[in-house]
Short mmCIF file of C-alpha atoms and ligand atoms in Angstrom, two decimals:
data_model
loop_
_atom_site.label_atom_id
_atom_site.label_comp_id
_atom_site.label_asym_id
_atom_site.label_seq_id
_atom_site.Cartn_x
_atom_site.Cartn_y
_atom_site.Cartn_z
CA UNK A 1 5.46 -36.80 33.79
CA UNK A 2 7.49 -34.43 31.27
CA UNK A 3 7.24 -35.36 27.61
CA UNK A 4 10.58 -36.65 26.03
CA UNK A 5 12.50 -34.13 24.04
CA UNK A 6 12.52 -35.24 20.62
CA UNK A 7 15.77 -33.24 19.24
CA UNK A 8 18.47 -31.27 21.00
CA UNK A 9 18.38 -28.68 18.18
CA UNK A 10 15.65 -25.70 17.96
CA UNK A 11 15.35 -23.07 15.09
CA UNK A 12 17.93 -20.57 15.45
CA UNK A 13 16.56 -17.28 18.15
CA UNK A 14 14.37 -15.16 15.93
CA UNK A 15 13.56 -17.33 13.42
CA UNK A 16 10.73 -20.06 13.16
CA UNK A 17 9.57 -22.89 11.13
CA UNK A 18 6.64 -22.69 8.84
CA UNK A 19 4.58 -25.73 9.17
CA UNK A 20 1.61 -26.95 7.46
CA UNK A 21 -1.23 -25.60 7.76
CA UNK A 22 0.01 -22.17 8.53
CA UNK A 23 2.53 -22.39 5.81
CA UNK A 24 -0.52 -22.59 3.27
CA UNK A 25 -1.63 -19.10 4.57
CA UNK A 26 1.89 -17.73 4.18
CA UNK A 27 2.03 -18.74 0.16
CA UNK A 28 -1.45 -17.18 -0.06
CA UNK A 29 -0.39 -14.24 1.20
CA UNK A 30 2.62 -13.87 -1.00
CA UNK A 31 0.65 -14.85 -4.05
CA UNK A 32 -1.93 -12.24 -3.18
CA UNK A 33 0.24 -9.34 -2.10
CA UNK A 34 2.20 -9.81 -5.11
CA UNK A 35 -0.84 -10.30 -7.70
CA UNK A 36 -1.67 -6.43 -7.82
CA UNK A 37 2.30 -5.65 -8.78
CA UNK A 38 2.38 -8.51 -11.51
CA UNK A 39 -1.00 -7.17 -13.05
CA UNK A 40 0.59 -3.82 -13.22
CA UNK A 41 3.55 -5.04 -15.28
CA UNK A 42 6.31 -5.71 -12.87
CA UNK A 43 8.33 -8.60 -13.48
CA UNK A 44 9.58 -11.09 -11.11
CA UNK A 45 13.27 -10.89 -9.97
CA UNK A 46 15.40 -13.00 -7.64
CA UNK A 47 18.88 -11.92 -6.29
CA UNK A 48 21.33 -13.88 -4.14
CA UNK A 49 20.71 -13.90 -0.18
CA UNK A 50 24.06 -12.44 0.17
CA UNK A 51 25.86 -9.61 -1.34
CA UNK A 52 29.06 -7.41 -1.08
CA UNK A 53 28.80 -6.09 2.43
CA UNK A 54 29.80 -2.42 0.87
CA UNK A 55 26.61 -2.64 -1.09
CA UNK A 56 24.30 -2.26 1.90
CA UNK A 57 26.71 0.15 3.85
CA UNK A 58 26.65 2.66 0.72
CA UNK A 59 23.18 1.78 -0.44
CA UNK A 60 21.27 1.57 2.66
CA UNK A 61 23.58 4.01 4.69
CA UNK A 62 26.31 4.16 7.32
CA UNK A 63 23.99 5.89 10.06
CA UNK A 64 21.35 3.12 9.87
CA UNK A 65 20.65 0.60 12.75
CA UNK A 66 20.38 -1.95 9.98
CA UNK A 67 23.99 -1.42 8.85
CA UNK A 68 25.56 -0.35 12.03
CA UNK A 69 23.99 -3.18 14.07
CA UNK A 70 22.05 -5.64 12.42
CA UNK A 71 23.69 -6.88 9.63
CA UNK A 72 24.56 -10.67 9.51
CA UNK A 73 28.07 -10.37 7.89
CA UNK A 74 29.66 -13.80 6.76
CA UNK A 75 32.91 -15.16 8.01
CA UNK A 76 35.26 -14.57 5.10
CA UNK A 77 37.01 -17.39 3.35
CA UNK A 78 40.80 -16.85 4.27
CA UNK A 79 41.88 -16.68 0.19
CA UNK A 80 39.09 -14.15 -0.52
CA UNK A 81 39.41 -10.23 -0.21
CA UNK A 82 35.42 -9.72 -0.56
CA UNK A 83 33.20 -9.53 2.78
CA UNK A 84 29.77 -10.52 2.22
CA UNK A 85 26.57 -9.87 4.24
CA UNK A 86 23.05 -11.63 4.30
CA UNK A 87 20.82 -9.25 2.54
CA UNK A 88 19.03 -6.85 5.05
CA UNK A 89 16.58 -5.58 2.31
CA UNK A 90 15.73 -5.96 -1.04
CA UNK A 91 16.12 -2.50 -2.94
CA UNK A 92 20.24 -2.18 -2.97
CA UNK A 93 20.44 -5.66 -4.55
CA UNK A 94 17.89 -5.14 -7.28
CA UNK A 95 19.20 -1.93 -8.11
CA UNK A 96 22.71 -3.83 -8.20
CA UNK A 97 21.10 -6.27 -10.31
CA UNK A 98 19.37 -4.14 -12.83
CA UNK A 99 22.51 -2.33 -13.17
CA UNK A 100 24.79 -5.32 -13.73
CA UNK A 101 22.17 -6.45 -16.29
CA UNK A 102 21.97 -3.07 -17.97
CA UNK A 103 18.36 -3.28 -17.80
CA UNK A 104 18.07 0.37 -17.81
CA UNK A 105 19.35 0.60 -21.40
CA UNK A 106 17.70 -2.36 -22.84
CA UNK A 107 14.03 -0.83 -22.85
CA UNK A 108 11.37 1.73 -21.94
CA UNK A 109 12.00 2.98 -18.58
CA UNK A 110 11.00 2.85 -15.55
CA UNK A 111 12.17 -1.07 -15.16
CA UNK A 112 9.63 -2.36 -12.99
CA UNK A 113 10.67 -5.46 -10.85
CA UNK A 114 8.77 -7.37 -8.02
CA UNK A 115 10.59 -9.64 -5.71
CA UNK A 116 9.88 -12.29 -2.73
CA UNK A 117 11.96 -13.84 -0.35
CA UNK A 118 13.64 -14.05 2.93
CA UNK A 119 15.72 -11.15 4.51
CA UNK A 120 18.14 -10.74 7.69
CA UNK A 121 18.61 -8.38 10.44
CA UNK A 122 20.36 -8.99 13.62
CA UNK A 123 17.63 -7.49 15.56
CA UNK A 124 16.23 -8.40 19.09
CA UNK A 125 13.52 -10.91 18.78
CA UNK A 126 9.89 -10.25 19.57
CA UNK A 127 6.42 -10.66 18.54
CA UNK A 128 6.70 -9.44 14.73
CA UNK A 129 10.47 -8.70 14.73
CA UNK A 130 12.70 -11.55 13.48
CA UNK A 131 16.08 -12.12 12.29
CA UNK A 132 14.73 -14.00 9.41
CA UNK A 133 11.43 -12.61 8.07
CA UNK A 134 9.96 -12.74 4.48
CA UNK A 135 8.90 -9.44 2.19
CA UNK A 136 7.30 -9.02 -1.09
CA UNK A 137 8.67 -6.12 -2.81
CA UNK A 138 8.19 -3.98 -5.84
CA UNK A 139 10.58 -1.35 -7.24
CA UNK A 140 10.25 0.89 -10.31
CA UNK A 141 13.84 2.17 -11.61
CA UNK A 142 14.48 5.08 -13.80
CA UNK A 143 11.61 7.34 -13.99
CA UNK A 144 10.69 10.32 -11.93
CA UNK A 145 6.92 10.86 -12.13
CA UNK A 146 4.27 11.16 -9.04
CA UNK A 147 2.07 8.89 -11.01
CA UNK A 148 4.56 5.96 -10.66
CA UNK A 149 4.71 6.88 -6.74
CA UNK A 150 0.88 6.80 -6.57
CA UNK A 151 0.87 3.68 -8.58
CA UNK A 152 2.99 1.96 -6.33
CA UNK A 153 1.32 3.02 -3.26
CA UNK A 154 -2.20 2.37 -4.38
CA UNK A 155 -0.72 -1.29 -5.39
CA UNK A 156 0.22 -2.12 -1.82
CA UNK A 157 -3.21 -0.83 -0.73
CA UNK A 158 -5.01 -2.88 -2.90
CA UNK A 159 -2.56 -6.36 -1.96
CA UNK A 160 -3.76 -5.50 1.64
CA UNK A 161 -7.30 -4.78 0.67
CA UNK A 162 -7.61 -8.01 -1.35
CA UNK A 163 -6.66 -10.13 1.53
CA UNK A 164 -9.56 -8.81 3.51
CA UNK A 165 -7.73 -6.33 5.79
CA UNK A 166 -8.81 -2.70 6.79
CA UNK A 167 -7.81 -1.89 10.00
CA UNK A 168 -4.69 -0.18 8.85
CA UNK A 169 -3.38 3.46 8.00
CA UNK A 170 -1.12 5.01 5.36
CA UNK A 171 1.47 7.32 6.85
CA UNK A 172 2.79 9.72 3.95
CA UNK A 173 5.60 12.17 3.96
CA UNK A 174 8.03 13.76 1.80
CA UNK A 175 12.05 14.11 2.70
CA UNK A 176 12.80 16.36 -0.06
CA UNK A 177 15.49 16.59 -2.78
CA UNK A 178 19.00 17.34 -3.11
CA UNK A 179 18.08 21.13 -3.52
CA UNK A 180 16.09 21.46 -0.39
CA UNK A 181 17.03 18.68 1.91
CA UNK A 182 20.59 20.45 2.55
CA UNK A 183 18.76 23.61 3.78
CA UNK A 184 16.57 21.41 5.81
CA UNK A 185 19.68 19.39 7.10
CA UNK A 186 21.81 22.51 8.14
CA UNK A 187 18.71 24.00 10.09
CA UNK A 188 18.08 20.64 12.05
CA UNK A 189 22.03 20.30 12.72
CA UNK A 190 21.73 23.83 14.18
CA UNK A 191 18.79 22.67 16.31
CA UNK A 192 20.18 19.59 17.43
CA UNK A 193 23.78 21.16 18.47
CA UNK A 194 21.50 22.69 21.26
CA UNK A 195 19.85 19.24 22.71
CA UNK A 196 21.18 17.21 25.24
CA UNK A 197 22.02 14.05 23.16
CA UNK A 198 24.21 11.15 24.38
CA UNK A 199 27.88 10.37 22.13
CA UNK A 200 26.05 7.66 19.90
CA UNK A 201 23.20 9.73 18.81
CA UNK A 202 25.43 12.85 18.40
CA UNK A 203 27.64 10.68 16.21
CA UNK A 204 24.56 9.55 14.04
CA UNK A 205 23.31 13.14 13.62
CA UNK A 206 26.47 13.77 12.11
CA UNK A 207 26.07 11.30 9.54
CA UNK A 208 22.29 11.68 9.16
CA UNK A 209 20.65 14.11 11.37
CA UNK A 210 17.15 13.22 10.14
CA UNK A 211 18.12 9.78 11.63
CA UNK A 212 17.36 11.46 15.11
CA UNK A 213 13.99 12.28 14.40
CA UNK A 214 13.19 8.71 14.07
CA UNK A 215 14.60 8.20 17.82
CA UNK A 216 12.04 5.88 19.60
CA UNK A 217 13.41 7.11 23.22
CA UNK A 218 10.59 9.27 24.96
CA UNK A 219 13.48 11.33 26.27
CA UNK A 220 14.91 12.24 22.79
CA UNK A 221 11.16 12.76 21.30
CA UNK A 222 10.62 15.31 24.14
CA UNK A 223 13.62 17.22 23.12
CA UNK A 224 12.47 17.42 19.28
CA UNK A 225 8.99 19.00 19.76
CA UNK A 226 10.15 22.28 18.39
CA UNK A 227 12.26 20.54 15.79
CA UNK A 228 12.49 22.47 12.46
CA UNK A 229 10.07 20.65 10.24
CA UNK A 230 11.29 19.13 6.82
CA UNK A 231 7.53 19.99 5.44
CA UNK A 232 8.12 23.61 6.07
CA UNK A 233 11.64 23.68 3.94
CA UNK A 234 10.25 21.54 0.85
CA UNK A 235 11.31 23.90 -2.26
CA UNK A 236 8.79 24.48 -5.09
CA UNK A 237 9.47 21.08 -6.99
CA UNK A 238 9.13 18.89 -3.87
CA UNK A 239 5.93 20.58 -3.04
CA UNK A 240 4.26 20.41 -6.49
CA UNK A 241 5.63 16.84 -6.85
CA UNK A 242 4.11 15.87 -3.39
CA UNK A 243 0.59 17.32 -4.18
CA UNK A 244 0.24 15.39 -7.11
CA UNK A 245 1.09 12.25 -5.57
CA UNK A 246 -1.63 13.10 -2.80
CA UNK A 247 -4.32 14.01 -5.54
CA UNK A 248 -3.49 10.76 -7.59
CA UNK A 249 -3.97 8.73 -4.51
CA UNK A 250 -7.06 10.74 -3.45
CA UNK A 251 -8.57 9.96 -6.87
CA UNK A 252 -7.87 6.43 -6.37
CA UNK A 253 -9.82 6.41 -2.95
CA UNK A 254 -6.77 5.57 -0.71
CA UNK A 255 -6.79 7.44 2.41
CA UNK A 256 -3.64 8.64 3.96
CA UNK A 257 -2.46 10.42 7.09
CA UNK A 258 0.48 13.06 6.93
CA UNK A 259 3.43 12.13 8.95
CA UNK A 260 6.03 14.87 9.04
CA UNK A 261 8.09 12.67 11.22
CA UNK A 262 8.21 9.71 9.25
CA UNK A 263 11.95 9.16 8.06
CA UNK A 264 12.11 5.43 7.62
CA UNK A 265 14.97 3.04 8.71
CA UNK A 266 17.13 3.60 5.61
CA UNK A 267 18.98 6.35 4.35
CA UNK A 268 18.31 6.35 0.69
CA UNK A 269 14.98 7.98 0.56
CA UNK A 270 14.09 11.13 -1.25
CA UNK A 271 11.14 12.99 -1.71
CA UNK A 272 7.77 10.47 -1.34
CA UNK A 273 8.20 8.06 1.69
CA UNK A 274 5.15 6.08 3.42
CA UNK A 275 4.39 3.18 5.82
CA UNK A 276 1.42 1.17 6.18
CA UNK A 277 0.88 0.74 10.08
CA UNK A 278 -1.64 -1.67 11.43
CA UNK A 279 -3.58 -0.60 14.31
CA UNK A 280 -3.82 -3.96 16.28
CA UNK A 281 0.02 -5.33 16.22
CA UNK A 282 1.49 -3.11 19.08
CA UNK A 283 5.11 -2.26 18.82
CA UNK A 284 5.89 -3.74 15.62
CA UNK A 285 2.93 -2.11 13.54
CA UNK A 286 4.79 -1.61 10.13
CA UNK A 287 3.17 -4.02 7.77
CA UNK A 288 5.28 -2.33 4.76
CA UNK A 289 6.78 0.75 3.65
CA UNK A 290 8.88 2.02 1.02
CA UNK A 291 9.31 5.28 -0.79
CA UNK A 292 11.50 7.15 -3.33
CA UNK A 293 15.23 6.76 -3.80
CA UNK A 294 16.56 9.15 -6.45
CA UNK A 295 20.42 8.92 -5.39
CA UNK A 296 20.45 5.23 -4.70
CA UNK A 297 21.76 4.20 -8.06
CA UNK A 298 24.56 6.79 -8.11
CA UNK A 299 25.57 6.01 -4.33
CA UNK A 300 26.49 2.29 -5.60
CA UNK A 301 28.18 3.54 -8.65
CA UNK A 302 25.27 3.67 -11.31
CA UNK A 303 23.91 6.45 -13.51
CA UNK A 304 21.29 8.82 -12.08
CA UNK A 305 18.19 6.61 -12.14
CA UNK A 306 15.42 8.11 -10.11
CA UNK A 307 13.27 5.03 -8.45
CA UNK A 308 10.76 4.63 -6.19
CA UNK A 309 9.41 1.07 -4.56
CA UNK A 310 7.96 -0.82 -1.21
CA UNK A 311 8.59 -3.94 0.70
CA UNK A 312 5.50 -5.37 2.41
CA UNK A 313 6.06 -7.63 5.49
CA UNK A 314 4.89 -11.29 5.06
CA UNK A 315 5.17 -12.02 8.55
CA UNK A 316 3.46 -9.30 9.85
CA UNK A 317 0.64 -9.45 7.23
CA UNK A 318 -0.19 -12.64 8.52
CA UNK A 319 -0.27 -11.49 12.22
CA UNK A 320 -2.55 -8.71 11.10
CA UNK A 321 -4.79 -11.13 9.24
CA UNK A 322 -4.79 -13.18 12.83
CA UNK A 323 -5.52 -9.64 14.44
CA UNK A 324 -8.33 -8.82 12.40
CA UNK A 325 -9.79 -12.52 12.47
CA UNK A 326 -9.58 -12.86 8.87
CA UNK A 327 -9.83 -16.62 7.51
CA UNK A 328 -8.41 -16.97 4.08
CA UNK A 329 -10.77 -19.01 1.93
CA UNK A 330 -8.09 -21.66 0.78
CA UNK A 331 -8.96 -24.47 -1.28
CA UNK A 332 -8.49 -27.94 0.76
CA UNK A 333 -5.28 -29.37 -0.52
CA UNK A 334 -6.69 -32.93 -1.22
CA UNK A 335 -10.05 -33.45 -3.05
CA UNK A 336 -10.03 -36.88 -2.99
CA UNK A 337 -8.81 -39.65 -0.34
CA UNK A 338 -8.42 -43.15 -1.16
CA UNK A 339 -8.64 -45.54 1.42
CA UNK A 340 -8.17 -49.37 0.45
CA UNK A 341 -9.06 -52.27 2.82
CA UNK A 342 -6.83 -54.88 1.26
CA UNK A 343 -3.28 -55.41 -0.39
CA UNK A 344 -4.87 -56.00 -3.97
CA UNK A 345 -7.36 -52.96 -3.28
CA UNK A 346 -4.58 -50.94 -2.62
CA UNK A 347 -2.71 -51.78 -5.74
CA UNK A 348 -5.73 -51.04 -7.77
CA UNK A 349 -6.67 -47.70 -5.89
CA UNK A 350 -2.80 -46.68 -6.25
CA UNK A 351 -3.24 -46.58 -9.81
CA UNK A 352 -6.38 -44.83 -9.72
CA UNK A 353 -4.81 -42.20 -7.32
CA UNK A 354 -1.70 -41.61 -9.88
CA UNK A 355 -4.21 -41.22 -12.92
CA UNK A 356 -6.64 -38.86 -10.85
CA UNK A 357 -3.47 -36.78 -9.89
CA UNK A 358 -2.28 -36.67 -13.61
CA UNK A 359 -5.74 -35.35 -14.59
CA UNK A 360 -5.39 -32.40 -12.20
CA UNK A 361 -7.51 -33.86 -9.18
CA UNK A 362 -5.66 -33.61 -5.78
CA UNK A 363 -5.76 -37.17 -4.55
CA UNK A 364 -4.09 -38.82 -1.62
CA UNK A 365 -4.01 -42.30 -0.33
CA UNK A 366 -3.82 -43.95 2.93
CA UNK A 367 -0.60 -45.23 3.56
CA UNK A 368 0.60 -47.78 5.71
CA UNK A 369 -1.48 -50.49 7.41
CA UNK A 370 -4.06 -48.53 9.53
CA UNK A 371 -7.50 -49.91 9.71
CA UNK A 372 -10.55 -48.57 8.27
CA UNK A 373 -11.57 -46.23 11.57
CA UNK A 374 -7.86 -44.50 11.42
CA UNK A 375 -7.85 -44.25 7.61
CA UNK A 376 -11.04 -42.67 7.66
CA UNK A 377 -9.81 -40.31 10.19
CA UNK A 378 -7.15 -39.21 7.77
CA UNK A 379 -9.59 -38.82 4.99
CA UNK A 380 -11.48 -36.21 7.28
CA UNK A 381 -8.55 -34.55 8.26
CA UNK A 382 -7.26 -33.85 4.96
CA UNK A 383 -10.14 -31.84 4.18
CA UNK A 384 -11.18 -34.15 0.96
CA UNK A 385 -14.68 -33.70 -0.30
CA UNK A 386 -14.51 -37.48 -1.16
CA UNK A 387 -13.40 -40.73 -0.07
CA UNK A 388 -12.86 -43.76 -2.33
CA UNK A 389 -13.01 -47.14 -0.23
CA UNK A 390 -12.36 -50.32 -1.88
CA UNK A 391 -11.98 -53.88 -0.43
CA UNK A 392 -11.98 -57.36 -1.98
CA UNK A 393 -15.58 -57.68 -1.93
CA UNK A 394 -16.27 -54.52 -3.93
CA UNK A 395 -13.45 -55.47 -6.33
CA UNK A 396 -15.09 -58.71 -6.76
CA UNK A 397 -18.22 -56.71 -7.87
CA UNK A 398 -16.43 -54.36 -10.15
CA UNK A 399 -17.04 -51.27 -7.78
CA UNK A 400 -15.96 -48.89 -5.08
CA UNK A 401 -17.50 -46.93 -2.63
CA UNK A 402 -17.52 -43.03 -2.95
CA UNK A 403 -18.02 -41.43 0.18
CA UNK A 404 -19.32 -37.90 0.21
CA UNK A 405 -17.40 -36.71 3.13
CA UNK A 406 -20.10 -33.77 3.42
CA UNK A 407 -23.26 -35.51 3.33
CA UNK A 408 -21.85 -38.56 4.64
CA UNK A 409 -23.50 -40.63 1.87
CA UNK A 410 -21.66 -43.45 0.31
CA UNK A 411 -22.78 -44.92 -3.18
CA UNK A 412 -20.96 -47.87 -4.98
CA UNK A 413 -19.44 -46.74 -8.46
CA UNK A 414 -18.31 -48.98 -11.05
CA UNK A 415 -14.38 -49.01 -10.84
CA UNK A 416 -14.37 -48.15 -14.42
CA UNK A 417 -16.35 -45.17 -14.34
CA UNK A 418 -14.53 -43.85 -10.91
CA UNK A 419 -11.82 -41.71 -12.50
CA UNK A 420 -14.37 -40.05 -15.09
CA UNK A 421 -16.96 -39.61 -12.39
CA UNK A 422 -14.57 -37.75 -10.14
CA UNK A 423 -13.39 -35.66 -13.15
CA UNK A 424 -17.05 -34.54 -13.81
CA UNK A 425 -17.36 -33.16 -10.12
CA UNK A 426 -14.79 -30.76 -11.36
CA UNK A 427 -12.95 -31.03 -8.00
P1 HAM B 1 11.51 -1.69 5.74
O1 HAM B 1 10.57 -0.84 6.09
O2 HAM B 1 12.84 -1.83 6.40
O3 HAM B 1 11.71 -1.30 4.28
O4 HAM B 1 10.77 -3.23 5.69
C1 HAM B 1 9.73 -3.24 5.05
C2 HAM B 1 8.83 -4.39 5.92
O5 HAM B 1 9.44 -5.38 5.94
C3 HAM B 1 8.24 -3.63 6.98
O6 HAM B 1 7.31 -2.61 6.82
C4 HAM B 1 7.91 -4.98 7.83
O7 HAM B 1 6.47 -5.06 7.73
C5 HAM B 1 9.09 -5.77 7.27
N1 HAM B 1 9.94 -6.37 8.41
C6 HAM B 1 11.13 -5.29 8.15
N2 HAM B 1 12.18 -5.78 9.16
C7 HAM B 1 11.27 -6.87 9.87
C8 HAM B 1 11.95 -7.85 10.90
N3 HAM B 1 12.87 -7.67 11.86
N4 HAM B 1 10.75 -8.63 11.30
C9 HAM B 1 9.70 -8.85 10.54
N5 HAM B 1 9.16 -8.12 9.57
C10 HAM B 1 10.13 -7.03 9.43
C11 HAM B 1 12.73 -1.99 3.54
O8 HAM B 1 13.34 -2.96 3.45
C12 HAM B 1 12.67 -1.43 1.99
N6 HAM B 1 13.91 -2.03 1.05
C13 HAM B 1 11.39 -1.05 1.38
C14 HAM B 1 11.75 -0.35 0.00
C15 HAM B 1 11.60 -0.93 -1.19
N7 HAM B 1 11.82 1.31 -0.14
C16 HAM B 1 12.10 1.37 -1.20
N8 HAM B 1 11.72 0.53 -2.20
#
């Protein structure tokens, strides 16, 4: 017999519900991967999940898949002239918010910010690629300093390591700046003109020829073997900058691999770009990425504010933990579980439960009429260290039974001493 379907609704394609106990791991991952940035002076920022669509087309770039194919635009209300899109990434929003609040004028630069939230891209869903996904990001706005690029890369590496991940690589590249990139661009355009490319790729090459280097199709990659390499065109300033970043990473013991083809899927990058790639995730292997974006502020109407940042993928970090068999040591959500064997006992234990919770002890209580067997099963499932069991006979003697769920040992404890006894155990 097939099971009766309880609901006709399911989560939309490319999305999923986060449910216990997995949801607790997600919370712990967000906490852990943001901790290094929080310790390094990054302040928390929250921006709306939707923005003017032009912020992304100008900021992220007209030649990117993200803008041309993957944006969730919202139906416009008839009376409004603005067009909105669900945010596909966080950097453009964070820079917009910093400019709007004049954060760059208020204090010392760089303005350091971190964020955590959901982002939306209309992609073809597969394992590790979703239409709603979660990122933790960090941005340092308004300073050109290789130590800042190195700081951010080290913070991301520390974030992954703090979770126990190790089977991943850091890919590093420099995309040059407004001096040397145009020279390289011209050389690349000339090279691409001689290739056999389809109409769409040609159009893309016209807007941003570097995008073509990132094309995943084997027939395109085969034609790119002899493409000019940006590395050979870097100006002295960019070269020196890149070297300094590398030197600082090496000093911090962070290993990296040169990847001259690393372009990244967003147009705003200049100089340092990087990606953390996990070795056991198959096609969707990037667990985080970022780089310097010295021109973004100007692209969205602000002053020149050289900046650098990253975003780490929470969904993929979770998959990476699974792939490496890392089990996070999460504290049980319940420390004490109360089981009442009568109405009167329920009233008494309910009051103690409230008291314990107010004292900071994570306490739960068996609800509904379950019988002792089922109630003890729930106590077991809750992960509680102790169960408190009481019936009329116990109460008549002024005691409750305290059961150590690990050893199975059960001892009577005076009702009046229960809260202090449990408090002393520092659960
Ligand atoms: P991104 O490389 O597009 O960069 O995204 C960063 C990370 O988000 C990826 O490495 C991946 O782990 C995760 N991610 C992206 N798309 C998906 C998806 N469809 N499903 C699951 N996970 C996904 C940015 O978003 C830039 N804003 C990073 C940045 C910050 N650059 C400078 N500052």
